[in-house]
mmCIF file of C-alpha atoms in Angstrom:
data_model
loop_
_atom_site.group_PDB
_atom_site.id
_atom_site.type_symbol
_atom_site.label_atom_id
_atom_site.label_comp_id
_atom_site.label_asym_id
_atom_site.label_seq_id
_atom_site.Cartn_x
_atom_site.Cartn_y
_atom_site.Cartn_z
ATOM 1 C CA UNK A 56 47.353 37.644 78.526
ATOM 2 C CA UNK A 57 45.406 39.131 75.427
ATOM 3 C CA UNK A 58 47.583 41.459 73.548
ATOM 4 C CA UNK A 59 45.860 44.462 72.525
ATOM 5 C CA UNK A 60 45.638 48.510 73.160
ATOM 6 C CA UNK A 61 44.196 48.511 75.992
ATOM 7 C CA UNK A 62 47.218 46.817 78.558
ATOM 8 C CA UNK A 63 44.942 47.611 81.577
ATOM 9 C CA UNK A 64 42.272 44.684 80.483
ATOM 10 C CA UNK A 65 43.779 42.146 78.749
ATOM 11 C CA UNK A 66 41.956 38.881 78.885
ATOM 12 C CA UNK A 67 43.499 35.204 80.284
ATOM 13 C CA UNK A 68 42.830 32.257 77.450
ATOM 14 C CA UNK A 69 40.727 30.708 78.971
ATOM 15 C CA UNK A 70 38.659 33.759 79.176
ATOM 16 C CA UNK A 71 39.100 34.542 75.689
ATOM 17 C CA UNK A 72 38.589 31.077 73.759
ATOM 18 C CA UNK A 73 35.319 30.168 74.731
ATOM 19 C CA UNK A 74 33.968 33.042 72.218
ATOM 20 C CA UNK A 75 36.828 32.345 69.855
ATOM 21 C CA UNK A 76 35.808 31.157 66.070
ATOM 22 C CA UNK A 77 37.749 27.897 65.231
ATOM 23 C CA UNK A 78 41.384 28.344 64.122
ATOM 24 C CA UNK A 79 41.025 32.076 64.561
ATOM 25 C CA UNK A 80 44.405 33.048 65.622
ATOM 26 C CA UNK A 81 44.685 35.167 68.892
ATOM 27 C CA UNK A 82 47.961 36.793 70.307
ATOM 28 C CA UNK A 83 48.941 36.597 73.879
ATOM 29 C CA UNK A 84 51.978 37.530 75.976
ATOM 30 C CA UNK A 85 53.172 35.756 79.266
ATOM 31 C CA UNK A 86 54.762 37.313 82.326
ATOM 32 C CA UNK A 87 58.336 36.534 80.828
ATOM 33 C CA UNK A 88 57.603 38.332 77.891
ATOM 34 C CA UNK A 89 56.829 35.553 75.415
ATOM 35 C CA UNK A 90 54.808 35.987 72.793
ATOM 36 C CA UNK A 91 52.022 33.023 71.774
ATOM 37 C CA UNK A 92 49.628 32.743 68.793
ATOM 38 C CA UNK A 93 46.744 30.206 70.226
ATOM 39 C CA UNK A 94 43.492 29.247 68.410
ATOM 40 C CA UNK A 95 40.907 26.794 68.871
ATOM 41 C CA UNK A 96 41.203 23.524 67.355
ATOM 42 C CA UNK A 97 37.747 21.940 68.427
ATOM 43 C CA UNK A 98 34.893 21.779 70.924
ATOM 44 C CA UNK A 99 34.488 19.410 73.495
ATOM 45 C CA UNK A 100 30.584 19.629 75.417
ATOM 46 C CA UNK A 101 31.350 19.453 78.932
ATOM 47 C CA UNK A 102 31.076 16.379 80.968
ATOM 48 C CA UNK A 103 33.164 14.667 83.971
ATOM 49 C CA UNK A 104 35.860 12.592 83.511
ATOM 50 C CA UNK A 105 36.176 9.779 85.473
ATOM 51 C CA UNK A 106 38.267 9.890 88.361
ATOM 52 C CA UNK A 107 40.965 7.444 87.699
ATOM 53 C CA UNK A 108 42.077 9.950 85.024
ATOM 54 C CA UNK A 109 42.048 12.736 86.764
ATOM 55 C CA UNK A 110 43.275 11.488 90.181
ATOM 56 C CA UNK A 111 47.214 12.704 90.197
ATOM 57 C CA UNK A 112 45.816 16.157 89.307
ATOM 58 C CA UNK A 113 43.289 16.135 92.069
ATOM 59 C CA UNK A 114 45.956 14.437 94.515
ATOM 60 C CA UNK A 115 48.319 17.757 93.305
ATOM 61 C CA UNK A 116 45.615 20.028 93.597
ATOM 62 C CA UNK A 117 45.135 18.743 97.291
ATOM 63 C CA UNK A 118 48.402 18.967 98.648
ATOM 64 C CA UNK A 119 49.089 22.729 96.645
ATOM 65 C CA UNK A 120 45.925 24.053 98.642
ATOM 66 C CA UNK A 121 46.362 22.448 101.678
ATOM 67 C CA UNK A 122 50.255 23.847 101.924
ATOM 68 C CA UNK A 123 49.059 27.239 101.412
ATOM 69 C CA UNK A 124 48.194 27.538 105.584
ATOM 70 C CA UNK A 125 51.380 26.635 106.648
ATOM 71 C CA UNK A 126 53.550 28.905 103.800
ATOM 72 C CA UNK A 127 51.238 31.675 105.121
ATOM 73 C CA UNK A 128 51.841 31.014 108.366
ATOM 74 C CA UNK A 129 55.617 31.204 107.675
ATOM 75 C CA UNK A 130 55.895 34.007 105.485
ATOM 76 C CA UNK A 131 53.790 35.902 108.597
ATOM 77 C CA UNK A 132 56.832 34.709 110.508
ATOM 78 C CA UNK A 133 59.290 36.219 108.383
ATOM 79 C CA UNK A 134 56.949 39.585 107.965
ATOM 80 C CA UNK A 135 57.447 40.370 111.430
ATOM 81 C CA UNK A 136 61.262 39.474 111.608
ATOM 82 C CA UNK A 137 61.449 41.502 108.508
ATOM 83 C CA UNK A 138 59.460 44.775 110.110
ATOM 84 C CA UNK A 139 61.803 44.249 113.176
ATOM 85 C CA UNK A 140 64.712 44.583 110.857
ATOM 86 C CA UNK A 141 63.395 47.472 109.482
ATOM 87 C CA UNK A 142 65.979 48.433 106.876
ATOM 88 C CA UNK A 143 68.911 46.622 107.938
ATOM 89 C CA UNK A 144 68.003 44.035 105.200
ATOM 90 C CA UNK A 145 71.698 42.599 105.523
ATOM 91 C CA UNK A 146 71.107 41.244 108.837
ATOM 92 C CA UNK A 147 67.421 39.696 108.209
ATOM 93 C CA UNK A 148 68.746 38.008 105.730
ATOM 94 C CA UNK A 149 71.554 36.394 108.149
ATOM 95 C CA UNK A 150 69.173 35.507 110.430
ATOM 96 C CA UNK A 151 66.729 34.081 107.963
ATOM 97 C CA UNK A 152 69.301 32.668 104.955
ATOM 98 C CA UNK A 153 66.360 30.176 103.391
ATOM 99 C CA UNK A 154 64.488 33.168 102.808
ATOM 100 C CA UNK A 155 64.860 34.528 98.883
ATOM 101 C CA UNK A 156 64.918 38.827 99.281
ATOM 102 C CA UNK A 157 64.434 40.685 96.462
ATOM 103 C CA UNK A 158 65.385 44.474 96.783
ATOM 104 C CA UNK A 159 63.032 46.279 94.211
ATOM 105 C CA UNK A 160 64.313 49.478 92.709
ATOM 106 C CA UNK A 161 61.599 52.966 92.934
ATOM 107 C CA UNK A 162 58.575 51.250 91.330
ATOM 108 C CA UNK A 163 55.423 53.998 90.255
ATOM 109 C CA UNK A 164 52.016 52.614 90.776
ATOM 110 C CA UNK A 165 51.241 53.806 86.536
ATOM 111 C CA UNK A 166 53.989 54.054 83.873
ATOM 112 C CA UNK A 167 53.501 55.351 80.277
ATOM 113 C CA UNK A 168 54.335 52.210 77.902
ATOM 114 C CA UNK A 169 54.505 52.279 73.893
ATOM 115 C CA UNK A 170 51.714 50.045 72.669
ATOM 116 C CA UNK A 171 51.679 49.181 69.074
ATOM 117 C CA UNK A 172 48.745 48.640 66.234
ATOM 118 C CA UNK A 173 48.916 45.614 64.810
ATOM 119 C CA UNK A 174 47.440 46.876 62.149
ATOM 120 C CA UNK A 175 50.186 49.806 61.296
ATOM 121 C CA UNK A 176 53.085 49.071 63.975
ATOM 122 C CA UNK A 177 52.270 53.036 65.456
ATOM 123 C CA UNK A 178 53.330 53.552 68.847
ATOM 124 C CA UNK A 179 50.746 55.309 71.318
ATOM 125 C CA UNK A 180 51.271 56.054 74.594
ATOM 126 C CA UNK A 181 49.390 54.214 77.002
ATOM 127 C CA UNK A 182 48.965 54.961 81.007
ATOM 128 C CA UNK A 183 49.152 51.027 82.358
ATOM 129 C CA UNK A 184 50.001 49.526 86.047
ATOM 130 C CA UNK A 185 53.658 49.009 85.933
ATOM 131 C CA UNK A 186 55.151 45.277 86.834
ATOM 132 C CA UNK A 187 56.621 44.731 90.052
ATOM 133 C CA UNK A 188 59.869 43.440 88.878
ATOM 134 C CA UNK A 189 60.717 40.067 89.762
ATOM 135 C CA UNK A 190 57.298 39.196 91.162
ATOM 136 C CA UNK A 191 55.041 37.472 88.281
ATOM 137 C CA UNK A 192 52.234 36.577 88.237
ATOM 138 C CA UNK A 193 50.441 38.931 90.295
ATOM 139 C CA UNK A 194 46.765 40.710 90.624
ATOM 140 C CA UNK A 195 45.571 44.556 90.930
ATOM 141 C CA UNK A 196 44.841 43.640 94.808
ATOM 142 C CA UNK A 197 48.516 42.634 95.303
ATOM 143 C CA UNK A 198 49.818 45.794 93.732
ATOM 144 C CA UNK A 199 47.145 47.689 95.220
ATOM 145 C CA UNK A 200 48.022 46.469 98.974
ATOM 146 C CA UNK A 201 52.008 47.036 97.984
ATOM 147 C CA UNK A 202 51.903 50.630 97.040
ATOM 148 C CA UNK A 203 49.490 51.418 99.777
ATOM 149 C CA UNK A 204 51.731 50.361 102.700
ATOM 150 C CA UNK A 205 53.274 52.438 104.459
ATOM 151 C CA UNK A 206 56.935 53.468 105.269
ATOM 152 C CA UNK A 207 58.313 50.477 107.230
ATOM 153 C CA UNK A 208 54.588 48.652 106.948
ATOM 154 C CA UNK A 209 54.917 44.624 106.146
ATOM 155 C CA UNK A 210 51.959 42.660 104.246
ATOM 156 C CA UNK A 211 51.979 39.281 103.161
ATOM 157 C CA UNK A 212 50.811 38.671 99.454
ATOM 158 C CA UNK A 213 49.944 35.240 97.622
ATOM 159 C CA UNK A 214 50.873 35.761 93.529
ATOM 160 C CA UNK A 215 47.494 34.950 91.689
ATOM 161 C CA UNK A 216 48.064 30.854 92.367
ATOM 162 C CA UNK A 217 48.674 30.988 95.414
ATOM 163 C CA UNK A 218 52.079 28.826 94.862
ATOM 164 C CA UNK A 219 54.216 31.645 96.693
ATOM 165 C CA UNK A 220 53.389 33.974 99.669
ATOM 166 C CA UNK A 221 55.876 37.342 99.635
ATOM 167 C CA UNK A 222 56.418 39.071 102.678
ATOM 168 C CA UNK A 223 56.591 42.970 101.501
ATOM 169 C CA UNK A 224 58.221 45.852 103.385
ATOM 170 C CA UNK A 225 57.912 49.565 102.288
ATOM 171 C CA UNK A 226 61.267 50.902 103.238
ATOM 172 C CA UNK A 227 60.618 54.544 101.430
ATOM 173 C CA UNK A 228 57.519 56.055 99.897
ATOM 174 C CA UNK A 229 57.191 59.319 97.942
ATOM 175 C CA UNK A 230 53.495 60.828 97.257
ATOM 176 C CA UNK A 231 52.267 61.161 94.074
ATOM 177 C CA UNK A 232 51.781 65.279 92.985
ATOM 178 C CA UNK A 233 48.689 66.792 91.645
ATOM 179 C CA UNK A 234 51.332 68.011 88.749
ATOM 180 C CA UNK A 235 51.571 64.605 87.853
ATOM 181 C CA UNK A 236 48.311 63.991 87.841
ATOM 182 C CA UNK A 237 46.858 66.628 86.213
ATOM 183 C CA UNK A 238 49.793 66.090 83.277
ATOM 184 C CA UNK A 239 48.310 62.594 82.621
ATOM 185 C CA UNK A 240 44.590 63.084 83.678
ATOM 186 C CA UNK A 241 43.441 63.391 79.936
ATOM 187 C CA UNK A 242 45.318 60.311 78.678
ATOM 188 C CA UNK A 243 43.921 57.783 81.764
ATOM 189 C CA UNK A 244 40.103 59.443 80.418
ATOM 190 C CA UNK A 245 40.476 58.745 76.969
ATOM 191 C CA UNK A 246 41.751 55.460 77.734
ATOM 192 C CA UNK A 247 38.614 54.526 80.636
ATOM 193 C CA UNK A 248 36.300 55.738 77.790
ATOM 194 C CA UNK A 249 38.059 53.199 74.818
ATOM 195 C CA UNK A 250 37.790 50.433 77.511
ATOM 196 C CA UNK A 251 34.071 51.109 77.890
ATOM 197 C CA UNK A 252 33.414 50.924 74.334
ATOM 198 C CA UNK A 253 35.782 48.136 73.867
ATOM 199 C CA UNK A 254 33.954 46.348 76.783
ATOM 200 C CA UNK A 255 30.519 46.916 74.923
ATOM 201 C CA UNK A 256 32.064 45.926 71.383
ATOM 202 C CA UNK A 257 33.161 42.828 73.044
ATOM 203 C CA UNK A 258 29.645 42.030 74.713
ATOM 204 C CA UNK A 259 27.560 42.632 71.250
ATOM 205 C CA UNK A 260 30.267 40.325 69.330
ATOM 206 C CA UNK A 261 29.873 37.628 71.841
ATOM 207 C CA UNK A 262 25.980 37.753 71.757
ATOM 208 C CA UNK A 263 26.285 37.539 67.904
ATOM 209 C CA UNK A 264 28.513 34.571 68.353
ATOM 210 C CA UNK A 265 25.977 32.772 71.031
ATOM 211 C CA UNK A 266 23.022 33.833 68.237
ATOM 212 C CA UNK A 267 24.953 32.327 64.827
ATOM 213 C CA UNK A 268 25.853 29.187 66.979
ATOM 214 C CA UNK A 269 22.311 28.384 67.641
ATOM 215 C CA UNK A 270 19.577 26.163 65.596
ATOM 216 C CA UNK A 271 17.463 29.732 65.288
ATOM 217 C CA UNK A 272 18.374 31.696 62.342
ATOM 218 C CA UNK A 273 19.645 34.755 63.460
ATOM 219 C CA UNK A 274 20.021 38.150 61.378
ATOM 220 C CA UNK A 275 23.506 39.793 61.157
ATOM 221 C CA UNK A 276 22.635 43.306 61.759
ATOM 222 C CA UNK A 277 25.229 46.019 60.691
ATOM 223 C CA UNK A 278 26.929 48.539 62.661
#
């Protein structure tokens, strides 16, 4: 993802290079916490490959999507074993040893985080969706179905690939307090209002980009 500010809209790179100058540099950070520098090298104009190249990716394409029915269908299996259990996880997982459990600690739906300027390395405290440990690679509607289960609710989950299906069971939930709210209600507004003009500073640099990369000549205007 983009590094940047703003942690709650952070760009993938294949969202971001398209608009991307050649060899302009552009920082990124995985879900392991590695850090990349990626710029473009070249442009290729779309076409279609022929299909003797790109058969083995097709072929693994194929079989990833069409085992995503039956890992469903088995992680709904082990959803129901594991509301049955309940919170005896000790004895699900004796019945069901194939399955990996993961016991997560208290997890808050927001966390305050340090971000840092790249341009003077000063920390600012930033109001961003906190991880779910040990499950990568996952989307606001997973962690939005997760923390709105209920005590001793199951749902199953895909991560954002759809490579691995989690069966998820609430076994304690604590309501959030309007104290808590109210204490961070002026940092989450500032922080909608930079992502709105970020979001428009984005759009007019892209146009510009779209404009200077045409045959037209285009003025530069200042702002």
């Amino acid at each position: 993802r983009e590094l940047g500010s703003d942690a709650t809209a952070r760009r993938a790179v294949e969202d971001v290079m398209p608009s991307t100058d050649l060899f302009e540099p552009r920082e990124f950070k995985n879900s392991a916490d590695e850090y990349f520098a990626v710029w473009k090298i070249g442009d290729e104009p779309a076409h279609t490959p022929p299909f003797h190249q790109m058969r083995d990716k097709v072929l693994a394409a194929y079989r990833a999507i069409e085992a995503r029915k039956p890992a469903r269908e088995r992680t709904e299996e082990l959803a129901a074993a594991l509301r049955e259990a309940g919170s005896d996880t000790a004895a699900f997982h004796d019945a069901h040893p194939d399955a990996e459990l993961i016991s997560l600690p208290p997890v808050p739906l927001w966390s305050s985080a340090a971000q840092f300027s790249p341009m003077t390395m000063a920390p600012s405290s930033q109001i961003v969706p906190t991880d779910i440990p040990g499950v990568p690679m996952v989307d606001d509607a997973f962690r939005q179905t997760v923390f709105r289960l209920k005590e001793g609710e199951t749902a199953v989950l895909p991560n954002v690939p759809e490579n691995t299906y989690y069966a998820v069971l609430a076994t304690k939930r604590e309501g959030a307090s309007y104290e808590a709210f109210a204490k961070e209600r002026a940092s989450v507004e500032s922080q909608l209002e930079a992502i709105r003009v970020r979001d428009a500073t984005r759009e007019w640099f892209d146009t510009l980009r779209e404009e200077a990369s045409s045959d037209q000549k285009a003025s530069v205007p200042r702002g």
